[in-house]
PDB file of C-alpha atoms in Angstrom:
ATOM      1  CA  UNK A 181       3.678 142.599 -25.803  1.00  0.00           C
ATOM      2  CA  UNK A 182       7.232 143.424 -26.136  1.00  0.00           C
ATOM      3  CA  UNK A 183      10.188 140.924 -24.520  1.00  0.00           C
ATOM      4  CA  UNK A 184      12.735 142.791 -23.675  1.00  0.00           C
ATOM      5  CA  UNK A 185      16.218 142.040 -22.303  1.00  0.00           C
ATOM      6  CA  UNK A 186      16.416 144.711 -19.217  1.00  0.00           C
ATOM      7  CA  UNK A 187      19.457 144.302 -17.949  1.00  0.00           C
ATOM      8  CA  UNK A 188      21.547 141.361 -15.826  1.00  0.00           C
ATOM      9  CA  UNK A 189      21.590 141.012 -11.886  1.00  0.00           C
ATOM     10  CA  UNK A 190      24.187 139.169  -9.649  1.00  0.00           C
ATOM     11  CA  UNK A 191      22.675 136.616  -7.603  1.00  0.00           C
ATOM     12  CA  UNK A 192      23.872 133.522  -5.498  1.00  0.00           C
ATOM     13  CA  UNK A 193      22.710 130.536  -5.440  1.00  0.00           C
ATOM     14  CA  UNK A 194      24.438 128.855  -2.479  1.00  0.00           C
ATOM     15  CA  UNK A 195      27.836 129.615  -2.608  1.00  0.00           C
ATOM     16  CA  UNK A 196      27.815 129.900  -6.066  1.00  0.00           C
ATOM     17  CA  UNK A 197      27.588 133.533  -7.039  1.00  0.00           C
ATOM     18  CA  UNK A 198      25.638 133.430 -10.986  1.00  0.00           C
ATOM     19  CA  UNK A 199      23.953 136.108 -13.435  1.00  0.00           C
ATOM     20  CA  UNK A 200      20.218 136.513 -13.933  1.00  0.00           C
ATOM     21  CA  UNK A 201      19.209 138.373 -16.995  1.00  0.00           C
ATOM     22  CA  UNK A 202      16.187 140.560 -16.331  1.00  0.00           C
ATOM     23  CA  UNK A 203      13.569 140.894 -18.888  1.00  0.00           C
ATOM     24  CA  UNK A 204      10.494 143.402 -18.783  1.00  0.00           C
ATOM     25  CA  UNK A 205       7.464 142.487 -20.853  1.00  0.00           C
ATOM     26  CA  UNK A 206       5.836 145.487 -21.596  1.00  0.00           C
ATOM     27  CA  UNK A 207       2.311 145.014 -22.608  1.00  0.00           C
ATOM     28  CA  UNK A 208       0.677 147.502 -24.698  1.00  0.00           C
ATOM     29  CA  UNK A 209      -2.740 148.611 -26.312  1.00  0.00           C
ATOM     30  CA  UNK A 210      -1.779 148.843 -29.905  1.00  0.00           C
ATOM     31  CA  UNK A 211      -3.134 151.330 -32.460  1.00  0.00           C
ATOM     32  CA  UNK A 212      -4.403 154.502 -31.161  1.00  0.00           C
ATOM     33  CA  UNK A 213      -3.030 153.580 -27.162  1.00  0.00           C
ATOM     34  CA  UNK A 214      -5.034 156.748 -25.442  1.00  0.00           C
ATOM     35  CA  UNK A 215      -8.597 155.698 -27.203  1.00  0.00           C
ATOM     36  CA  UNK A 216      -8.332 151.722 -26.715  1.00  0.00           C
ATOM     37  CA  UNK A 217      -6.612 152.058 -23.580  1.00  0.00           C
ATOM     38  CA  UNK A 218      -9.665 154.503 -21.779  1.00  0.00           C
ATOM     39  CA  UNK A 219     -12.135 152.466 -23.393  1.00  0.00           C
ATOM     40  CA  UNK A 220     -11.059 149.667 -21.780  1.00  0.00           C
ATOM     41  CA  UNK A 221     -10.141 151.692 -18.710  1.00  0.00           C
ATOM     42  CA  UNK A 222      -7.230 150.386 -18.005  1.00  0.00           C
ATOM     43  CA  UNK A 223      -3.298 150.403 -17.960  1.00  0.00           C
ATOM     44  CA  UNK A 224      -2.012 147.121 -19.087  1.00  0.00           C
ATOM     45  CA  UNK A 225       0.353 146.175 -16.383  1.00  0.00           C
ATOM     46  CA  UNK A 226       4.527 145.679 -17.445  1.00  0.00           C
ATOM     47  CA  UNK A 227       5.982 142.508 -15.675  1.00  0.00           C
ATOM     48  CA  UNK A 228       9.583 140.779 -15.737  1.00  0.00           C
ATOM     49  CA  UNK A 229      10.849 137.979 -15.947  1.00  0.00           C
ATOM     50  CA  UNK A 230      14.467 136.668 -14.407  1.00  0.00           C
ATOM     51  CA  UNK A 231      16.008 133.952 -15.782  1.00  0.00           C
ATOM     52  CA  UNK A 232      19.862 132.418 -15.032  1.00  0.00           C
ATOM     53  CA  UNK A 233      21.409 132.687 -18.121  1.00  0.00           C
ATOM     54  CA  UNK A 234      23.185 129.559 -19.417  1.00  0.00           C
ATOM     55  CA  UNK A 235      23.097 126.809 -22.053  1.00  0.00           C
ATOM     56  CA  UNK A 236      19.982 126.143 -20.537  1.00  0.00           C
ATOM     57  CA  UNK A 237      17.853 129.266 -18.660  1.00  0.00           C
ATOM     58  CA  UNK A 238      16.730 128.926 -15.758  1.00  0.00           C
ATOM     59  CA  UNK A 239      13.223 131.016 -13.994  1.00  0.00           C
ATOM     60  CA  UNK A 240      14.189 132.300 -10.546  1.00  0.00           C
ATOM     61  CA  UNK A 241      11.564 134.798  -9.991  1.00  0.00           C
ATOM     62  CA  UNK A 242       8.482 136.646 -12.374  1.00  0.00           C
ATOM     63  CA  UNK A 243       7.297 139.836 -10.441  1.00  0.00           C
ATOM     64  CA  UNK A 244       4.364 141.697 -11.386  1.00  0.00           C
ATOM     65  CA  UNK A 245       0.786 142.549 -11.696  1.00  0.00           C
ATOM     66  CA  UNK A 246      -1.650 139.253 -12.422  1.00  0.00           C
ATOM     67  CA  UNK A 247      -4.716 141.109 -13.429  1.00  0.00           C
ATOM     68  CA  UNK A 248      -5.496 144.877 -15.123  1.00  0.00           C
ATOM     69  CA  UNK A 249      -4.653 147.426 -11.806  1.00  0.00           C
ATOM     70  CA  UNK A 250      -4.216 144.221  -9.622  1.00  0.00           C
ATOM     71  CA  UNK A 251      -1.011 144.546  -6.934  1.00  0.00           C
ATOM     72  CA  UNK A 252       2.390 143.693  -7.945  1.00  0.00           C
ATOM     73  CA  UNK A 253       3.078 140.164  -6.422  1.00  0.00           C
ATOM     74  CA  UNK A 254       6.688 138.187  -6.772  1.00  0.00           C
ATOM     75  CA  UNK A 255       6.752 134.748  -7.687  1.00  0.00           C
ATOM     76  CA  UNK A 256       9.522 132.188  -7.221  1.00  0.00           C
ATOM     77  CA  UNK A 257      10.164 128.380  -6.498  1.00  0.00           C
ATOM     78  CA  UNK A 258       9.193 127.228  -2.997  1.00  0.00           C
ATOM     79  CA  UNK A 259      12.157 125.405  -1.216  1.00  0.00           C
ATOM     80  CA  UNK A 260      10.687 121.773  -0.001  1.00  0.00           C
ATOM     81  CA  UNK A 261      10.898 121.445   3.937  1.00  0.00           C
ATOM     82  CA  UNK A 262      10.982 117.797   5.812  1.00  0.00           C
ATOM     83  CA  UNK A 263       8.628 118.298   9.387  1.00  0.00           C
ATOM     84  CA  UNK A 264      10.577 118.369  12.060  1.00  0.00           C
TER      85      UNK A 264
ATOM     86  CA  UNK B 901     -22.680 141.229 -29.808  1.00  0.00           C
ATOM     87  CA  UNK B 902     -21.905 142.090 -26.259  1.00  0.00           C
ATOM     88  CA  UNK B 903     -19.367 144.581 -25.405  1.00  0.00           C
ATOM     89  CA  UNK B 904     -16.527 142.477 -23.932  1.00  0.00           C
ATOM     90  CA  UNK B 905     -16.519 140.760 -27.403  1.00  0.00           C
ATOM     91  CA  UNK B 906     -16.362 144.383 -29.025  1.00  0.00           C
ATOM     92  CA  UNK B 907     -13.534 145.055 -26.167  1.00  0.00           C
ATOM     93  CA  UNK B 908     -11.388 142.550 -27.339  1.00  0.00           C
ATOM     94  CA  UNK B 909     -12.361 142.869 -31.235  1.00  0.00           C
ATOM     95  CA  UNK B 910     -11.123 146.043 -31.471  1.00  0.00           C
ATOM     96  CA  UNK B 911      -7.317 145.648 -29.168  1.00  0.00           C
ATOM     97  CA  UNK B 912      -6.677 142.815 -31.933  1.00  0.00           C
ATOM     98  CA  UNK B 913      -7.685 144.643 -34.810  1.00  0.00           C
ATOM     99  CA  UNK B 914      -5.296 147.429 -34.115  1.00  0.00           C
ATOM    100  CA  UNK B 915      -2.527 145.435 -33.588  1.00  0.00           C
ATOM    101  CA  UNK B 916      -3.070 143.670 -36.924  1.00  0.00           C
ATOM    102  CA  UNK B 917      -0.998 145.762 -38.700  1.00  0.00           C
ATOM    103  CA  UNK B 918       1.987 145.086 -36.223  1.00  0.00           C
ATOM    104  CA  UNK B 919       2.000 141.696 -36.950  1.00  0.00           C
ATOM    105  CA  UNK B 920       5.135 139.770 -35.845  1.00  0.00           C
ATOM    106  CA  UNK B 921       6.710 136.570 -36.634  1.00  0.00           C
ATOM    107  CA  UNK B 922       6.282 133.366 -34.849  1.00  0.00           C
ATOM    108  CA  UNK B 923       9.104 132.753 -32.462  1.00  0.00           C
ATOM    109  CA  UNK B 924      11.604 130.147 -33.525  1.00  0.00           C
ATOM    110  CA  UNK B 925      11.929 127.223 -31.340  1.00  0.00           C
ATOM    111  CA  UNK B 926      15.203 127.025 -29.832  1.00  0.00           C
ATOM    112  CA  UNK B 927      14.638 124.844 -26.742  1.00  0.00           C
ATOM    113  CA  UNK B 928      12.542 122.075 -26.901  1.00  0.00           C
ATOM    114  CA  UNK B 929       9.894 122.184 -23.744  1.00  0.00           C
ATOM    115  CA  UNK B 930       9.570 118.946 -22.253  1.00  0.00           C
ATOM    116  CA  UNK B 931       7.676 117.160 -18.862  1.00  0.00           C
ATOM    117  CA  UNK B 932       8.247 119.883 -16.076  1.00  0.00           C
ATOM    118  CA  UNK B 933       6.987 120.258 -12.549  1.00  0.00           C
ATOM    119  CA  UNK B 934       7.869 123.149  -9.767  1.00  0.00           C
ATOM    120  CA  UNK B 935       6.433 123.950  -6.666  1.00  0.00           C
ATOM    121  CA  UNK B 936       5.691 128.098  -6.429  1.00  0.00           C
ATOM    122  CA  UNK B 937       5.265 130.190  -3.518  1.00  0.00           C
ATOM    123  CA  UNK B 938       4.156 133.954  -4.213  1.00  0.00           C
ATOM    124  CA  UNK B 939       4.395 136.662  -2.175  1.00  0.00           C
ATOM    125  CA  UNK B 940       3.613 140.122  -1.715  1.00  0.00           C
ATOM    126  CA  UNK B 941       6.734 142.607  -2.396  1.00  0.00           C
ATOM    127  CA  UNK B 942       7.303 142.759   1.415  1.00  0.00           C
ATOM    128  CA  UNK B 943       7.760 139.199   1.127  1.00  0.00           C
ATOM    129  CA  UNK B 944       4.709 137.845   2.582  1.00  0.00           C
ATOM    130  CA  UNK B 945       3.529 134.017   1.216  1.00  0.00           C
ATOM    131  CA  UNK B 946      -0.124 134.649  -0.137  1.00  0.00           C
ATOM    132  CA  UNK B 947      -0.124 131.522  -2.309  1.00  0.00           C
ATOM    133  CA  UNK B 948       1.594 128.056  -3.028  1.00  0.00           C
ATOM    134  CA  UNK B 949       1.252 126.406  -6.250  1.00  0.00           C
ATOM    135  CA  UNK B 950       2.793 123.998  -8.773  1.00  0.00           C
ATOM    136  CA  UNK B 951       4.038 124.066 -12.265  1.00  0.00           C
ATOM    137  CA  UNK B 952       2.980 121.251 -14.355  1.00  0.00           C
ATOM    138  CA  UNK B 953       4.135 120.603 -17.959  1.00  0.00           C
ATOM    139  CA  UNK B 954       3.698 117.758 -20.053  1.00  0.00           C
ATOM    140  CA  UNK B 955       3.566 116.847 -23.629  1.00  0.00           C
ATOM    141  CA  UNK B 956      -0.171 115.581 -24.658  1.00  0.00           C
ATOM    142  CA  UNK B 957      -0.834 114.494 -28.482  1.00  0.00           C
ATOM    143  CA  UNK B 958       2.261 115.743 -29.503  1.00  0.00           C
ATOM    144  CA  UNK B 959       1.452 119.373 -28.052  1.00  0.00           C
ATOM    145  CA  UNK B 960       3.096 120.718 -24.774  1.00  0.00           C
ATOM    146  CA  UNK B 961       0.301 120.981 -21.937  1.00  0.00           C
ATOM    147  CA  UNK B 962       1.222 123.948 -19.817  1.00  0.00           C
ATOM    148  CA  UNK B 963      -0.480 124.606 -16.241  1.00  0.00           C
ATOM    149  CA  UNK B 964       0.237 127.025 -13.521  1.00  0.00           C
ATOM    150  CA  UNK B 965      -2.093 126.787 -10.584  1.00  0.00           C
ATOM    151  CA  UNK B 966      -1.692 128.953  -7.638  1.00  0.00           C
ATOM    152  CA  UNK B 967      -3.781 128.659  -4.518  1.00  0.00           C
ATOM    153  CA  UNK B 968      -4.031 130.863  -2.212  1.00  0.00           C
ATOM    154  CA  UNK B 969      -3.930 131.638   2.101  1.00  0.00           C
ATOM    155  CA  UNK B 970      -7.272 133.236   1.621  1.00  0.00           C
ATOM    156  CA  UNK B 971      -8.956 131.103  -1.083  1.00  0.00           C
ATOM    157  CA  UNK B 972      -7.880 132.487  -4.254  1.00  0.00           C
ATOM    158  CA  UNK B 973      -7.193 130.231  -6.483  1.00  0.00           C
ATOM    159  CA  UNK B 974      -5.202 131.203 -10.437  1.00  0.00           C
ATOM    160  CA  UNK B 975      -5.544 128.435 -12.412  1.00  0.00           C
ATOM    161  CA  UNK B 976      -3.644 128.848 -16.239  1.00  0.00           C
ATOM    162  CA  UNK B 977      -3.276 126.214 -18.891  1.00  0.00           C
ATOM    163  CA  UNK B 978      -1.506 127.090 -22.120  1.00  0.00           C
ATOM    164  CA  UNK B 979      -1.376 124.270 -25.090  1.00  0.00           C
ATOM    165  CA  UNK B 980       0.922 125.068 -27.643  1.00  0.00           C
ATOM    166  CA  UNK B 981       2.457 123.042 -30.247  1.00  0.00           C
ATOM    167  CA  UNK B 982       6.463 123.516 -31.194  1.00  0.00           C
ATOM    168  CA  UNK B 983       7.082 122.682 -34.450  1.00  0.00           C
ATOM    169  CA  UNK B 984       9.871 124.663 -35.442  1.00  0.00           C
ATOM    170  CA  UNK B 985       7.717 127.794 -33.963  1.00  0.00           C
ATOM    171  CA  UNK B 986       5.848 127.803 -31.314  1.00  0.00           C
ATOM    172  CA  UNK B 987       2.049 128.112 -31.535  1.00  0.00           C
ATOM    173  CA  UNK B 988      -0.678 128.632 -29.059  1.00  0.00           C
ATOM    174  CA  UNK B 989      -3.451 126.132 -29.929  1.00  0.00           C
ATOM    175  CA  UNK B 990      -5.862 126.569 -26.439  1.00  0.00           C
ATOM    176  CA  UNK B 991      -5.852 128.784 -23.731  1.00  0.00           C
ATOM    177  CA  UNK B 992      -7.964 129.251 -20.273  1.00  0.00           C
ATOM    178  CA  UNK B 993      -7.575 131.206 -17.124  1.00  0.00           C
ATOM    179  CA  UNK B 994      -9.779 131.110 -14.249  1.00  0.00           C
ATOM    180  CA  UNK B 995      -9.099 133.568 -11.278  1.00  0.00           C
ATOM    181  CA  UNK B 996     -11.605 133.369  -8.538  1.00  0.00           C
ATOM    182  CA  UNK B 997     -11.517 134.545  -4.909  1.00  0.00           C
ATOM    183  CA  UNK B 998     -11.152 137.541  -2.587  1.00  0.00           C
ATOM    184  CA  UNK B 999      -7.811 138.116  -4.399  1.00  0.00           C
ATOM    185  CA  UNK B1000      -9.102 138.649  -7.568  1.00  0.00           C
ATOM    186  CA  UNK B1001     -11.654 139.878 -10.063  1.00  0.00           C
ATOM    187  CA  UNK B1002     -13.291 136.802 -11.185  1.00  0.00           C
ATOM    188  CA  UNK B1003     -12.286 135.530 -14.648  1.00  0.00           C
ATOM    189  CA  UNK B1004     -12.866 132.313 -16.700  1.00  0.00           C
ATOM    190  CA  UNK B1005     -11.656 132.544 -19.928  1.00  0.00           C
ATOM    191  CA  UNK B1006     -11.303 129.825 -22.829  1.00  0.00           C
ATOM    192  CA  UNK B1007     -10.240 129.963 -26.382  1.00  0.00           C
ATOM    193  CA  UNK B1008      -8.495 127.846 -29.304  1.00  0.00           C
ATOM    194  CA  UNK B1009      -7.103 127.620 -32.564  1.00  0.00           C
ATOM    195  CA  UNK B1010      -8.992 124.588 -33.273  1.00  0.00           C
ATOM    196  CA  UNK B1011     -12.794 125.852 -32.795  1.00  0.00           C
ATOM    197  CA  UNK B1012     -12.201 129.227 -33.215  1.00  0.00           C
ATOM    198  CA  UNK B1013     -14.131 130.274 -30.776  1.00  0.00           C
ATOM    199  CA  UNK B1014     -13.776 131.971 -27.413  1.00  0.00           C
ATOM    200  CA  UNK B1015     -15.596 132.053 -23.998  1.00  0.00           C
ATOM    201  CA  UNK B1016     -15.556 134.369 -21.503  1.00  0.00           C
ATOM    202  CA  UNK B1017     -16.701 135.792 -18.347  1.00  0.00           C
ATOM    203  CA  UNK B1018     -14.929 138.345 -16.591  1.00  0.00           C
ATOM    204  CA  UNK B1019     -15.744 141.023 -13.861  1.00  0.00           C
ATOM    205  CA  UNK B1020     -14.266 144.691 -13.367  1.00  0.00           C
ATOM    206  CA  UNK B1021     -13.699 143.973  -9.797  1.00  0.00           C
ATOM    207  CA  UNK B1022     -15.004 141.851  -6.817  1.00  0.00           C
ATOM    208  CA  UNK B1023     -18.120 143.064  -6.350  1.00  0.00           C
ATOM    209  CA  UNK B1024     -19.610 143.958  -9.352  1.00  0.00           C
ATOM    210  CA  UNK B1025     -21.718 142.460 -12.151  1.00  0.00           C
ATOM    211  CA  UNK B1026     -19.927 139.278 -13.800  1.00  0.00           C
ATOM    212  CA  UNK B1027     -20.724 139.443 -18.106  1.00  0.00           C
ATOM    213  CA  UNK B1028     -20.351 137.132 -19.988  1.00  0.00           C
ATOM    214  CA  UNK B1029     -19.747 136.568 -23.937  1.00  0.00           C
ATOM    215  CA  UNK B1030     -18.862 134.428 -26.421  1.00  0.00           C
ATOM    216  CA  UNK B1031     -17.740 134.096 -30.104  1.00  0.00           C
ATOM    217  CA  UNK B1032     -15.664 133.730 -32.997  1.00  0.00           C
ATOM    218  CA  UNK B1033     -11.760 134.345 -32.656  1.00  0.00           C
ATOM    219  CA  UNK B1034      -9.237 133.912 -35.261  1.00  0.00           C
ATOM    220  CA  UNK B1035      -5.944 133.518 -33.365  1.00  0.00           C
ATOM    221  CA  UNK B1036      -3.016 135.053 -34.991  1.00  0.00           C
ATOM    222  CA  UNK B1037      -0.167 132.814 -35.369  1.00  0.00           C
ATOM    223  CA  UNK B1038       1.856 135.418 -32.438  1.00  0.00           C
ATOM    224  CA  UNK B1039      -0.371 135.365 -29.682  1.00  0.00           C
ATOM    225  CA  UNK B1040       1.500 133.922 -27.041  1.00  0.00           C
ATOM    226  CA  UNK B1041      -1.057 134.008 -23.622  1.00  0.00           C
ATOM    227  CA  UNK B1042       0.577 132.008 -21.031  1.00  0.00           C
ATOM    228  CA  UNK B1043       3.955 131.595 -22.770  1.00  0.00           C
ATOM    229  CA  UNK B1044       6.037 134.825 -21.997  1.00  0.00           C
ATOM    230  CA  UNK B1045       8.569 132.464 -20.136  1.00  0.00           C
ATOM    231  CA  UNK B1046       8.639 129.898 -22.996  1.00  0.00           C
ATOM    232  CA  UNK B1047       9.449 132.901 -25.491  1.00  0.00           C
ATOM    233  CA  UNK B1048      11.787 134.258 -23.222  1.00  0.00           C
ATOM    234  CA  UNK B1049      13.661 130.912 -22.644  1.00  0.00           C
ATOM    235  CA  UNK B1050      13.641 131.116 -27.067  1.00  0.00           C
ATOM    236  CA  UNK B1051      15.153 134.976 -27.572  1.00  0.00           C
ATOM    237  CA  UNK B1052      17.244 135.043 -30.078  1.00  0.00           C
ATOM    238  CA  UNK B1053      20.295 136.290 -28.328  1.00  0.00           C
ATOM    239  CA  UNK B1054      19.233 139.811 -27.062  1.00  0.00           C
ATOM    240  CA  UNK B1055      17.400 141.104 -29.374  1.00  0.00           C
ATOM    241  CA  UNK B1056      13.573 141.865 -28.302  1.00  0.00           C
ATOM    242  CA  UNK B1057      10.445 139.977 -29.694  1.00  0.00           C
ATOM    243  CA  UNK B1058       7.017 141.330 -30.129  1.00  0.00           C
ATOM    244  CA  UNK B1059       4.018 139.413 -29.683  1.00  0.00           C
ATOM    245  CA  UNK B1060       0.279 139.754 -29.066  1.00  0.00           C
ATOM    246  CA  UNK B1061      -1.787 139.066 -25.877  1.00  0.00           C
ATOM    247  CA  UNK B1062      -5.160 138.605 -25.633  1.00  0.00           C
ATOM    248  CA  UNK B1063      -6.650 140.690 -22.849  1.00  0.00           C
ATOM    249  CA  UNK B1064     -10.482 140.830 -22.126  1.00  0.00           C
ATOM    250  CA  UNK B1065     -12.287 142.703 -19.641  1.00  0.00           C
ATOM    251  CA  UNK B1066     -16.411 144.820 -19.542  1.00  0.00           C
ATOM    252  CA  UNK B1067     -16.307 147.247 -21.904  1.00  0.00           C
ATOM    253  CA  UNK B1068     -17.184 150.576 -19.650  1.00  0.00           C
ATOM    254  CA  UNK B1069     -16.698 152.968 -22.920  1.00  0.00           C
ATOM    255  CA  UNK B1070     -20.032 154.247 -24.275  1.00  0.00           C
ATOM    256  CA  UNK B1071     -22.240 152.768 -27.394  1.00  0.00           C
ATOM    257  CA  UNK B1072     -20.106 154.838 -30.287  1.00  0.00           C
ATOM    258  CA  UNK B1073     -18.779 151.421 -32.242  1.00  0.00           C
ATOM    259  CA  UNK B1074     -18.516 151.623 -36.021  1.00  0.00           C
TER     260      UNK B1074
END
């Protein structure tokens, strides 16, 4: 698989307005990529990553396929609600 | 040998060649939890989950567990070791549920062996196999946000990933 830095996105978080870099991981069949790849009969699916940049990164969201064909699906932290 | 060991024998042993580096450990990865909601891309919650890291025997214990509105559950644990690179010493994923084909997968450094039992899609036959693996020292399943959180400024990293899946190709291995 191949990390790649994508590009950057603005995004808030609060009031606070901040940068997340977007990275793609591109997955690929290596070798001869049309024999292994219809063998297996699949396409291996790409996915990103977005992480605030800083000292420290930070994950804010992945968004992609979780299985060979599957749907693409977005994942993110869940805020915490008290009941009401 | 069955054929989702010759599946997976033969995506490594093409990539050999393309071997990369370990990546460097930047960041040290310490005790981490997270809750997780997923969602479709029209922004529908399908699952909740939590993100659970913790160091165990000196190794980092990594587990993402999703479960989901209609059953589903994803359940990945990576164990890697960070000693000035990070390694991948064990590895399983189980998927299971209308969501998903069903998958349990299991392999590490230390036996050198993998497990496996996968299906196409929901419905069809489950296989199974089993057998020797040699990990290379870049195969990162489970880690892509560790890496990423470790790039050396932008420049992009290569690394393997271990997929396996039935073999539908015909008998013609040599």
């Amino acid at each position: 698989m191949d990390l790649i830095h994508e590009g950057d996105d603005p995004v808030r978080v609060g009031p606070a307005s901040k940068t997340a870099r977007r990275y793609l991981v591109k997955l690929e069949v290596g070798g001869l990529p049309g024999v292994i790849a219809s063998l297996i009969g699949k396409d291996p699916p790409d996915f990103r990553y977005w992480l605030v940049s800083g000292e420290v990164p930070a994950f804010v969201r992945f968004e992609g396929a979780m299985y060979l064909n599957g749907p693409i699906w977005r994942l993110s932290f869940a805020p915490v609600e008290w009941p009401k | 040998m069955s054929m989702v060991t010759w599946a997976f024998v033969l995506a490594l042993a093409w990539t050999s060649c393309l071997e990369a580096a370990p990546v460097k450990v930047r960041l040290l990865e310490g005790s981490v939890r997270g809750f997780l909601v997923l969602r479709t891309t029209d922004g529908e919650a399908i699952a909740h989950g939590e993100l659970l890291q913790r160091p165990q025997g000196g190794l980092i214990e990594s587990r993402l567990t999703l479960n989901f509105v209609d059953g589903s559950l994803r359940d990945e644990r990576a164990t890697f070791s960070q000693k000035d690179v990070f390694r991948l010493e064990a590895y399983r994923l189980v998927q299971r549920g209308p969501s998903f084909p069903t998958s349990d997968i299991s392999f590490d450094r230390r036996s050198g062996r993998f497990q496996a039992r996968t299906q196409d899609k929901p419905g069809d036959e489950i296989k199974e196999a089993s057998g020797q693996l040699e990990m290379p020292y870049d195969l990162y399943n489970g880690m892509a946000l560790v890496l990423l959180k470790n790039l050396p400024s932008s420049s992009p990293v290569f690394a393997r990933f271990a997929v396996f899946t039935p073999n539908r190709a015909s008998s013609r291995w040599t």
